Short mmCIF file of C-alpha atoms in Angstrom, two decimals:
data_model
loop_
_atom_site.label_atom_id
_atom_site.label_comp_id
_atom_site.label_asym_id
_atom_site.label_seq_id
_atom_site.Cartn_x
_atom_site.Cartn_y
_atom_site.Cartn_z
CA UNK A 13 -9.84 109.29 -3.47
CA UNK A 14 -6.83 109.67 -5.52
CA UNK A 15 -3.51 107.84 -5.20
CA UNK A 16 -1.58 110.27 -3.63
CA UNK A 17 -3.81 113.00 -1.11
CA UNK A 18 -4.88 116.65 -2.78
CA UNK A 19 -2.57 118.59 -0.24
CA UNK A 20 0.40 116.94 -0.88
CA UNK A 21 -0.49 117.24 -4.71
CA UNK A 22 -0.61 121.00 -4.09
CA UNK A 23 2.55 120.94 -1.66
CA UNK A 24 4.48 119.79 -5.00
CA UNK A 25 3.04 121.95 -6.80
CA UNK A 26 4.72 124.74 -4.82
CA UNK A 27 8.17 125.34 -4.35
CA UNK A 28 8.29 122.13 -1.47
CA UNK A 29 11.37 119.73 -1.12
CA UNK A 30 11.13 115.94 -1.66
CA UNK A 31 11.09 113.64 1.48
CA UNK A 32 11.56 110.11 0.79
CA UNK A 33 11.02 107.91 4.01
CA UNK A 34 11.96 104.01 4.24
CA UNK A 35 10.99 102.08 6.62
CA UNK A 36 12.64 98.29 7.24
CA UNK A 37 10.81 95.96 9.13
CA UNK A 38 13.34 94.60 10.91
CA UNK A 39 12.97 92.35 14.18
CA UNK A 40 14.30 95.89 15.57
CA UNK A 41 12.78 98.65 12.89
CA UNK A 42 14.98 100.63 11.05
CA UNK A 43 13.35 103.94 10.25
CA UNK A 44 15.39 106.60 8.27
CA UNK A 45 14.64 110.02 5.50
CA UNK A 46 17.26 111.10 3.03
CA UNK A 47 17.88 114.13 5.01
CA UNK A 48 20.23 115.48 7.53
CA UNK A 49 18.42 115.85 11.03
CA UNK A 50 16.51 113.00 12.44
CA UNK A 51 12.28 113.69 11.70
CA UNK A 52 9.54 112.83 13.70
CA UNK A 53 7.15 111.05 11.25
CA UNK A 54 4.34 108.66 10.89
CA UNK A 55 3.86 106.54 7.48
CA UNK A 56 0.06 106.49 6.65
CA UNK A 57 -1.04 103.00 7.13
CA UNK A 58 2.26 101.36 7.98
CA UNK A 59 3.13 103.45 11.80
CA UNK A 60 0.57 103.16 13.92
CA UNK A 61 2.31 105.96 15.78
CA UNK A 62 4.85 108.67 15.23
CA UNK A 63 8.58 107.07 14.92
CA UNK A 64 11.57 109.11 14.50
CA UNK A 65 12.99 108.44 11.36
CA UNK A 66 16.77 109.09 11.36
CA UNK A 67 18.63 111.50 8.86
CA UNK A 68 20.25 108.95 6.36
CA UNK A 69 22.51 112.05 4.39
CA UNK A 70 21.95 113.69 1.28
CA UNK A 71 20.65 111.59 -0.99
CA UNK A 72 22.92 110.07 -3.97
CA UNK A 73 21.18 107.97 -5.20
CA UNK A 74 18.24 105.50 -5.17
CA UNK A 75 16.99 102.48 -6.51
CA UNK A 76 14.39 102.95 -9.71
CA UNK A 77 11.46 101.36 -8.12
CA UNK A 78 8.65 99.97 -10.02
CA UNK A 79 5.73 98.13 -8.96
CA UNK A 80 4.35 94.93 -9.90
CA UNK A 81 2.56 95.19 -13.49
CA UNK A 82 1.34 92.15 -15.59
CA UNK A 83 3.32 89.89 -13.54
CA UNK A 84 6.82 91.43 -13.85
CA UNK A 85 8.40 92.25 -10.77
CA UNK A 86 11.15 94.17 -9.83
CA UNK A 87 14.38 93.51 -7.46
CA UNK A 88 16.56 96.22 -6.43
CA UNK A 89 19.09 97.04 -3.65
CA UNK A 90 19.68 99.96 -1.11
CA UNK A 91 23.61 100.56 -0.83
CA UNK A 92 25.28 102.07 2.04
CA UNK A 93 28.93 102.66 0.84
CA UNK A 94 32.29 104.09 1.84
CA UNK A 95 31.66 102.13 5.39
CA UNK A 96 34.60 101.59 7.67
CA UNK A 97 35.64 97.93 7.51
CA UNK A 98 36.37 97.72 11.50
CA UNK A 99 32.66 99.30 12.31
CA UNK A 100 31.22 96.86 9.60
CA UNK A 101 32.75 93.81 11.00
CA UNK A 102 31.07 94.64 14.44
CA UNK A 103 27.90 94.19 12.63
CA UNK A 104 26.73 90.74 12.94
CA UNK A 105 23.03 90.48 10.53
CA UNK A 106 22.34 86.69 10.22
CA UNK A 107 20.42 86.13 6.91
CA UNK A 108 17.50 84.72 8.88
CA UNK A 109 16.81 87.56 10.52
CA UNK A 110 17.07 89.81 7.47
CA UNK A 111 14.84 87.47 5.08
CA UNK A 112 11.42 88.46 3.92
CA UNK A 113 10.69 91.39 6.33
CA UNK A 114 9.09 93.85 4.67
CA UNK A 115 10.41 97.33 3.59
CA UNK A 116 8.23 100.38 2.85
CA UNK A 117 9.86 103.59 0.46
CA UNK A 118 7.25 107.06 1.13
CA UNK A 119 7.41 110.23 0.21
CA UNK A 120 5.87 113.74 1.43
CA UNK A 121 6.89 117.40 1.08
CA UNK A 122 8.65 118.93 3.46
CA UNK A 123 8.36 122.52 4.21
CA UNK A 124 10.80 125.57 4.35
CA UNK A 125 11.91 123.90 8.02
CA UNK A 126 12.40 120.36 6.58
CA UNK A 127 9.21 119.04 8.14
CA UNK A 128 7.00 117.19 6.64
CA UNK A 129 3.85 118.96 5.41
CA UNK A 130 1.24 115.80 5.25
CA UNK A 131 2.04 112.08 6.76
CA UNK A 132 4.31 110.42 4.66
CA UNK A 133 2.75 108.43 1.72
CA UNK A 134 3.89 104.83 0.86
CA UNK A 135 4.29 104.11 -2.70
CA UNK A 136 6.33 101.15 -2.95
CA UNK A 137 6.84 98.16 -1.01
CA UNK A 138 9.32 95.40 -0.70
CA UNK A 139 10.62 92.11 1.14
CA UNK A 140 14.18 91.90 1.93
CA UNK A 141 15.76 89.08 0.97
CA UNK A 142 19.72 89.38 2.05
CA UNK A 143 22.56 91.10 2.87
CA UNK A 144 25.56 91.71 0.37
CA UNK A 145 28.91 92.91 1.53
CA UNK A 146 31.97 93.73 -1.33
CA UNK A 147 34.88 95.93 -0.43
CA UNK A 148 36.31 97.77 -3.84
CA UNK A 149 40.56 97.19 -4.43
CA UNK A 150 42.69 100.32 -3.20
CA UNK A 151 45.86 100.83 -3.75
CA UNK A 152 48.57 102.93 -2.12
CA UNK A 153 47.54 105.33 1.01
CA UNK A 154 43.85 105.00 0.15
CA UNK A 155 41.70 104.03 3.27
CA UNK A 156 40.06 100.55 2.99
CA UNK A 157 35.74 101.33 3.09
CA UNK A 158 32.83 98.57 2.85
CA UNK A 159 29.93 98.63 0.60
CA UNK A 160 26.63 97.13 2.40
CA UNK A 161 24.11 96.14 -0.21
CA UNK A 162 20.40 95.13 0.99
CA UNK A 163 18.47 93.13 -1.79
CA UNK A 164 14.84 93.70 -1.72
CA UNK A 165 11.97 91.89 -4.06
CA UNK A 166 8.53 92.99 -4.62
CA UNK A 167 5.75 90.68 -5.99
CA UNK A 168 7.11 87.18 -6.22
CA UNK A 169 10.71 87.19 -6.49
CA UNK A 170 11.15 85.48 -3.42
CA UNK A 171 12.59 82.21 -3.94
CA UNK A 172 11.06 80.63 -1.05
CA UNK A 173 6.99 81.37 -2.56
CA UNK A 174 4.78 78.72 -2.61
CA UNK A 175 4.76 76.95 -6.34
CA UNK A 176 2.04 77.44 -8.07
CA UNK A 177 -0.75 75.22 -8.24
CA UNK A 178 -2.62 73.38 -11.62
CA UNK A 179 -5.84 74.00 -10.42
CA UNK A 180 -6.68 70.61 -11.40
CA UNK A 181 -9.92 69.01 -11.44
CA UNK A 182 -8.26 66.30 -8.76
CA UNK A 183 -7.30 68.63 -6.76
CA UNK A 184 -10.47 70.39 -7.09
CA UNK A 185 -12.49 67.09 -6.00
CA UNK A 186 -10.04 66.41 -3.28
CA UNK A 187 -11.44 70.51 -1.86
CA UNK A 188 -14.95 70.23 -2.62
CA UNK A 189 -16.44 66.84 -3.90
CA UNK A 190 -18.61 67.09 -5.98
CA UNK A 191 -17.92 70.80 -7.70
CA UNK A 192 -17.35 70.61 -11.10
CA UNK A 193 -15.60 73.99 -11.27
CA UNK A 194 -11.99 72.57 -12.81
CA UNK A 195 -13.79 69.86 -15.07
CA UNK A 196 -12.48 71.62 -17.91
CA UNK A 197 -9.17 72.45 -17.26
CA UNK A 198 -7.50 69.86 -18.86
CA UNK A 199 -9.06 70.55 -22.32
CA UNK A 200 -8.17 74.59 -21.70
CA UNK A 201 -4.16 73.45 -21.14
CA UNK A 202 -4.12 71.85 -23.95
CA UNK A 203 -5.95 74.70 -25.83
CA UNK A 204 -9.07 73.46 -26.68
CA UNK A 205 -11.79 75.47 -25.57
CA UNK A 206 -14.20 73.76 -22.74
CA UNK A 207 -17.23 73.82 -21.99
CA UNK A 208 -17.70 75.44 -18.98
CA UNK A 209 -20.89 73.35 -17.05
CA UNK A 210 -23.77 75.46 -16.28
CA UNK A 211 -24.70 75.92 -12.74
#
């Protein structure tokens, strides 16, 4: 099986427009497509039934996602801008509630009706970590507007991850007396090469 299905291979392959679907995870989900109409779609192994995802606009502009590789990962942020300041101040999102719930980005092809032709695919995934808010200077009759910014991490770029542990024989002992699994890890920090015990 191949990363992303054979018909929605093909369905690029033809003359099919781009959906991107995101999905937060929010105590109340937030489900919306780069699009204009509101879309009645199901995330392959994310919705366990269809949702209506809600028409976010024409897209300007997203984030350059990349997924974890060799231990580098990425942080980015999706911007809503040129919000009213009065509707944004209505808006009340404690930080708790926003913190490490999990965000999805998919994408399908949609057809000559803007409707998706297969289930939309995930191909990255994220855990929000806060809420930004910054409001740009104006000057004379221009109208005051918000800019809502919603970090996201994926791999371990949370700041509240466990610390790593030294995997040290100690520790090991204090697990499972008696294995002698870690007996060498001491020796292979300091770069001597152990040997390993034979089992």
């Amino acid at each position: 099986m191949d990363w992303l299905p054979d018909e929605l291979i093909e369905a690029f392959r033809g003359s099919h427009e781009l959906g991107i679907f995101v999905r937060f995870e929010f105590d109340e989900p937030l489900a919306m497509w780069f699009g204009i109409n509101d879309i009645e779609a199901q995330i392959t192994s994310v919705d366990s039934t269809l949702q209506e995802y809600i028409g976010g606009g024409q897209l300007l502009g997203i984030p350059e996602l990349e997924v974890l590789i060799n231990g580098t990962a990425d942080r980015v942020e999706f911007t809503l801008s040129g919000t009213d300041p009065v509707s944004v101040s209505q808006l009340e999102i404690p930080q708790a509630e926003v913190r490490g719930k999990p965000v999805h980005v998919a994408i399908t092809a949609l057809d000559d009706h803007y409707q998706p032709v297969v289930d939309p695919v995930p191909v990255w995934s994220g855990r929000a970590s806060f809420v930004a808010e910054s409001s740009p200077p104006v000057s004379g009759t221009q109208n005051p507007s918000v800019t809502l910014a919603l970090s996201v991490g994926s791999g371990d770029t949370m700041r509240e991850r466990a610390s790593a542990s030294l995997w040290s024989d100690a520790q090991q002992q204090a697990i499972y007396p008696g294995d002698k699994f870690c007996a060498g890890t001491a020796r292979l920090a300091r770069g001597a090469l152990p040997v390993w015990p034979t089992f």
